[in-house]
Tab-separated table of C-alpha atoms in Angstrom:
chain	number	residue	atom	x	y	z
A	1	UNK	CA	82.686	55.897	112.129
A	2	UNK	CA	83.871	58.781	114.245
A	3	UNK	CA	87.200	60.489	113.724
A	4	UNK	CA	86.418	63.390	116.055
A	5	UNK	CA	87.893	62.866	119.502
A	6	UNK	CA	85.974	64.882	122.043
A	7	UNK	CA	85.378	64.716	125.737
A	8	UNK	CA	81.651	65.390	125.904
A	9	UNK	CA	80.643	67.794	128.704
A	10	UNK	CA	77.717	66.919	130.890
A	11	UNK	CA	74.417	67.731	129.206
A	12	UNK	CA	75.819	67.422	125.680
A	13	UNK	CA	74.866	64.715	123.213
A	14	UNK	CA	76.388	63.270	120.050
A	15	UNK	CA	74.976	62.807	116.586
A	16	UNK	CA	75.683	62.816	112.873
A	17	UNK	CA	74.604	65.640	110.585
A	18	UNK	CA	71.845	63.412	109.228
A	19	UNK	CA	70.539	62.906	112.758
A	20	UNK	CA	70.694	66.501	113.893
A	21	UNK	CA	68.922	68.075	110.880
A	22	UNK	CA	65.581	66.543	111.850
A	23	UNK	CA	63.077	64.519	109.854
A	24	UNK	CA	62.232	67.338	107.445
A	25	UNK	CA	65.737	68.760	107.159
A	26	UNK	CA	68.005	68.683	104.126
A	27	UNK	CA	71.503	67.265	103.864
A	28	UNK	CA	72.414	66.788	100.233
A	29	UNK	CA	74.764	67.869	97.474
A	30	UNK	CA	74.034	70.732	95.154
A	31	UNK	CA	72.887	70.119	91.617
A	32	UNK	CA	74.679	69.009	88.481
A	33	UNK	CA	74.201	72.080	86.305
A	34	UNK	CA	76.317	71.924	83.157
A	35	UNK	CA	77.341	74.846	80.964
A	36	UNK	CA	74.706	73.888	78.405
A	37	UNK	CA	72.042	74.237	81.102
A	38	UNK	CA	73.027	77.805	81.965
A	39	UNK	CA	71.566	81.012	80.594
A	40	UNK	CA	73.122	84.461	81.255
A	41	UNK	CA	69.610	85.920	81.138
A	42	UNK	CA	68.195	83.316	83.494
A	43	UNK	CA	66.122	84.201	86.540
A	44	UNK	CA	67.743	81.654	88.893
A	45	UNK	CA	71.255	82.227	90.236
A	46	UNK	CA	73.749	79.367	90.390
A	47	UNK	CA	75.810	79.581	93.582
A	48	UNK	CA	79.317	78.175	93.110
A	49	UNK	CA	82.383	77.137	95.100
A	50	UNK	CA	83.850	80.632	94.738
A	51	UNK	CA	80.926	81.986	96.771
A	52	UNK	CA	81.691	79.800	99.779
A	53	UNK	CA	84.063	81.520	102.175
A	54	UNK	CA	85.505	80.341	105.465
A	55	UNK	CA	82.651	81.593	107.617
A	56	UNK	CA	81.422	84.200	105.140
A	57	UNK	CA	79.443	84.245	101.908
A	58	UNK	CA	81.733	85.779	99.257
A	59	UNK	CA	79.054	86.586	96.685
A	60	UNK	CA	81.396	86.280	93.684
A	61	UNK	CA	79.628	84.161	91.073
A	62	UNK	CA	77.657	85.418	88.116
A	63	UNK	CA	76.043	82.312	86.611
A	64	UNK	CA	72.341	81.788	85.953
A	65	UNK	CA	69.790	79.387	84.558
A	66	UNK	CA	66.095	79.648	83.877
A	67	UNK	CA	63.492	78.632	86.414
A	68	UNK	CA	62.121	76.062	83.983
A	69	UNK	CA	65.560	74.479	83.624
A	70	UNK	CA	66.007	74.399	87.407
A	71	UNK	CA	62.671	72.595	87.728
A	72	UNK	CA	63.595	70.229	84.906
A	73	UNK	CA	66.874	69.370	86.660
A	74	UNK	CA	64.989	68.975	89.959
A	75	UNK	CA	67.292	71.456	91.657
A	76	UNK	CA	67.162	72.184	95.373
A	77	UNK	CA	66.331	75.866	95.881
A	78	UNK	CA	68.325	77.499	98.658
A	79	UNK	CA	66.810	79.250	101.650
A	80	UNK	CA	68.350	82.017	103.798
A	81	UNK	CA	70.112	80.398	106.737
A	82	UNK	CA	71.161	77.250	104.878
A	83	UNK	CA	74.631	76.017	105.846
A	84	UNK	CA	76.718	75.607	102.686
A	85	UNK	CA	79.819	73.393	102.809
A	86	UNK	CA	82.465	73.422	100.076
A	87	UNK	CA	83.464	69.858	99.264
A	88	UNK	CA	86.572	71.058	97.411
A	89	UNK	CA	89.475	73.378	98.412
A	90	UNK	CA	90.544	75.824	99.394
A	91	UNK	CA	90.242	75.180	102.273
A	92	UNK	CA	88.445	71.883	101.971
A	93	UNK	CA	85.242	71.744	104.019
A	94	UNK	CA	84.864	75.484	104.603
A	95	UNK	CA	81.317	76.518	105.462
A	96	UNK	CA	79.177	79.645	105.462
A	97	UNK	CA	75.591	80.715	105.980
A	98	UNK	CA	73.619	81.514	102.835
A	99	UNK	CA	72.251	85.051	103.373
A	100	UNK	CA	69.670	84.926	100.607
A	101	UNK	CA	69.573	86.728	97.266
A	102	UNK	CA	67.229	88.884	95.213
A	103	UNK	CA	66.768	85.963	92.839
A	104	UNK	CA	65.955	82.320	93.607
A	105	UNK	CA	69.191	80.345	93.976
A	106	UNK	CA	70.451	76.816	93.493
A	107	UNK	CA	74.005	75.631	94.024
A	108	UNK	CA	76.667	73.643	92.197
A	109	UNK	CA	77.161	69.955	92.910
A	110	UNK	CA	80.405	70.445	94.873
A	111	UNK	CA	78.593	72.476	97.516
A	112	UNK	CA	76.761	70.536	100.216
A	113	UNK	CA	73.494	71.964	101.563
A	114	UNK	CA	72.611	71.503	105.237
A	115	UNK	CA	69.218	72.759	106.342
A	116	UNK	CA	68.339	71.705	109.885
A	117	UNK	CA	64.637	71.524	110.669
A	118	UNK	CA	65.264	71.051	114.323
A	119	UNK	CA	64.589	73.652	117.000
A	120	UNK	CA	67.491	72.164	118.980
A	121	UNK	CA	70.090	73.191	116.387
A	122	UNK	CA	71.441	76.688	115.794
A	123	UNK	CA	72.609	77.012	112.183
A	124	UNK	CA	75.373	79.475	113.048
A	125	UNK	CA	76.712	77.143	115.711
A	126	UNK	CA	76.773	74.304	113.169
A	127	UNK	CA	78.610	76.487	110.660
A	128	UNK	CA	81.223	77.552	113.220
A	129	UNK	CA	81.728	73.963	114.347
A	130	UNK	CA	82.286	72.784	110.766
A	131	UNK	CA	84.919	75.528	110.415
A	132	UNK	CA	86.648	74.554	113.671
A	133	UNK	CA	90.208	73.150	113.506
A	134	UNK	CA	89.196	69.691	114.791
A	135	UNK	CA	86.454	69.250	112.220
A	136	UNK	CA	88.638	70.713	109.451
A	137	UNK	CA	91.453	68.281	110.266
A	138	UNK	CA	89.031	65.363	110.278
A	139	UNK	CA	87.638	66.382	106.901
A	140	UNK	CA	91.157	66.522	105.476
A	141	UNK	CA	91.852	63.006	106.779
A	142	UNK	CA	88.819	61.734	104.841
A	143	UNK	CA	89.514	63.546	101.583
A	144	UNK	CA	89.808	61.627	98.348
A	145	UNK	CA	91.324	62.352	94.950
A	146	UNK	CA	94.904	62.934	93.868
A	147	UNK	CA	94.886	66.027	91.674
A	148	UNK	CA	91.533	67.416	92.837
A	149	UNK	CA	90.981	66.862	96.537
A	150	UNK	CA	87.414	66.625	97.739
A	151	UNK	CA	85.280	65.348	100.617
A	152	UNK	CA	82.222	63.316	99.723
A	153	UNK	CA	78.884	63.881	101.396
A	154	UNK	CA	78.997	60.181	102.293
A	155	UNK	CA	82.129	60.784	104.376
A	156	UNK	CA	80.682	63.950	105.886
A	157	UNK	CA	77.682	61.902	106.943
A	158	UNK	CA	79.913	59.520	108.908
A	159	UNK	CA	81.169	62.163	111.297
A	160	UNK	CA	79.693	62.374	114.770
A	161	UNK	CA	79.407	65.841	116.270
A	162	UNK	CA	79.286	66.798	119.964
A	163	UNK	CA	76.044	68.744	120.357
A	164	UNK	CA	75.512	71.155	123.261
A	165	UNK	CA	72.033	72.223	124.409
A	166	UNK	CA	70.473	74.942	122.244
A	167	UNK	CA	70.979	77.624	124.918
A	168	UNK	CA	74.683	76.831	125.037
A	169	UNK	CA	74.874	76.813	121.240
A	170	UNK	CA	73.550	80.371	121.239
A	171	UNK	CA	76.083	81.420	123.885
A	172	UNK	CA	78.905	79.837	121.877
A	173	UNK	CA	77.790	81.755	118.779
A	174	UNK	CA	77.664	85.028	120.744
A	175	UNK	CA	81.156	84.477	122.162
A	176	UNK	CA	82.645	83.465	118.809
A	177	UNK	CA	81.134	86.464	117.027
A	178	UNK	CA	82.295	88.824	119.772
A	179	UNK	CA	85.850	87.465	119.578
A	180	UNK	CA	85.777	87.694	115.781
A	181	UNK	CA	84.652	91.331	115.997
A	182	UNK	CA	87.543	92.107	118.357
A	183	UNK	CA	89.942	90.353	115.970
A	184	UNK	CA	88.529	92.336	113.040
A	185	UNK	CA	89.000	95.623	114.889
A	186	UNK	CA	92.557	94.633	115.790
A	187	UNK	CA	93.262	93.809	112.157
A	188	UNK	CA	91.886	97.178	111.073
A	189	UNK	CA	94.043	98.925	113.671
A	190	UNK	CA	97.126	97.099	112.410
A	191	UNK	CA	96.324	98.077	108.805
A	192	UNK	CA	95.844	101.710	109.832
A	193	UNK	CA	99.121	101.540	111.760
A	194	UNK	CA	100.937	100.160	108.713
A	195	UNK	CA	99.555	102.972	106.549
A	196	UNK	CA	100.589	105.565	109.128
A	197	UNK	CA	104.047	103.999	109.339
A	198	UNK	CA	104.326	104.169	105.549
A	199	UNK	CA	103.371	107.846	105.535
A	200	UNK	CA	105.840	108.491	108.358
A	201	UNK	CA	108.643	106.828	106.372
A	202	UNK	CA	107.834	109.000	103.357
A	203	UNK	CA	107.802	112.094	105.551
A	204	UNK	CA	111.178	111.176	107.040
A	205	UNK	CA	112.699	110.620	103.598
A	206	UNK	CA	111.198	113.869	102.346
A	207	UNK	CA	112.687	115.798	105.255
A	208	UNK	CA	116.001	113.960	105.019
A	209	UNK	CA	116.497	114.980	101.409
A	210	UNK	CA	115.292	118.531	101.859
A	211	UNK	CA	117.672	119.314	104.687
A	212	UNK	CA	114.981	119.465	107.350
A	213	UNK	CA	115.745	116.380	109.404
A	214	UNK	CA	119.210	117.428	110.641
A	215	UNK	CA	119.749	120.805	112.369
A	216	UNK	CA	121.436	123.060	109.831
A	217	UNK	CA	124.647	124.976	110.495
A	218	UNK	CA	124.172	128.640	109.470
A	219	UNK	CA	127.605	128.435	107.811
A	220	UNK	CA	126.487	125.479	105.633
A	221	UNK	CA	126.016	126.153	101.944
A	222	UNK	CA	122.289	126.176	101.044
A	223	UNK	CA	121.200	122.982	99.280
A	224	UNK	CA	119.975	124.924	96.233
A	225	UNK	CA	123.332	126.680	95.862
A	226	UNK	CA	125.169	123.386	96.279
A	227	UNK	CA	123.075	121.739	93.561
A	228	UNK	CA	123.674	124.732	91.265
A	229	UNK	CA	127.411	124.510	91.806
A	230	UNK	CA	127.395	120.749	91.128
A	231	UNK	CA	125.479	121.278	87.869
A	232	UNK	CA	127.896	124.012	86.749
A	233	UNK	CA	130.905	121.832	87.516
A	234	UNK	CA	129.348	118.912	85.634
A	235	UNK	CA	128.689	121.155	82.600
A	236	UNK	CA	132.276	122.460	82.691
A	237	UNK	CA	133.678	118.934	82.804
A	238	UNK	CA	131.440	117.824	79.941
A	239	UNK	CA	132.609	120.781	77.813
A	240	UNK	CA	136.206	119.997	78.681
A	241	UNK	CA	135.837	116.355	77.625
A	242	UNK	CA	134.354	117.441	74.285
A	243	UNK	CA	137.323	119.795	73.569
A	244	UNK	CA	139.859	117.090	74.453
A	245	UNK	CA	138.056	114.657	72.199
A	246	UNK	CA	138.053	117.129	69.312
A	247	UNK	CA	141.829	117.743	69.630
A	248	UNK	CA	142.514	114.001	69.743
A	249	UNK	CA	140.370	113.470	66.653
A	250	UNK	CA	142.334	116.136	64.704
A	251	UNK	CA	145.680	114.535	65.660
A	252	UNK	CA	144.538	111.079	64.544
A	253	UNK	CA	143.138	112.202	61.196
């Protein structure tokens, strides 16, 4: 089954994830680690869905289990460079590279582990391809579940990927990462611009209400004097209203 429609360039091949990882590679789900299996003082970290970003490792979780429990559950220990795929939203099918951790790590069952043992596959290229719009759309077309959408590893295994030569994979990774860095710098510039615009607005308002934004006529009454006169007039009117009220009260009673 192949839901990816690609025109394969000359020199490229096609293959499923199972085929491209190599004989000694890994393509399996994470482990079923229940709450009762966890230990806050454990020496093995449990990587979860919240850690899997769209192209980046978020490093958010704080769950652990003991090494003995991980062995008992026959957990798959992660290695730096593993491609981790979230089988649940959001978004569904997002992938990142596991960077490693100070402690040994395993991952939750809804995270798929891909570990190519093939010198013809670049892990970063694979991660970027999984995050590409075409692959993402295909994953969404194969999702199951009504209230909790997910993609099964079985359906992931059905997909055929267009595979460029390793040299081209590396070039693709370099170009993607360069473009991402440019986009990041542009985003930072926009954020800085927004902050500057905010400060400029505050400065304009400050000047507007301190009489510094419009050229002042020397004959104009100073703002401080005007405010003082307004306060005095307000006090006079308040006193006047009190006296009128007192006279009315005496007439009524």
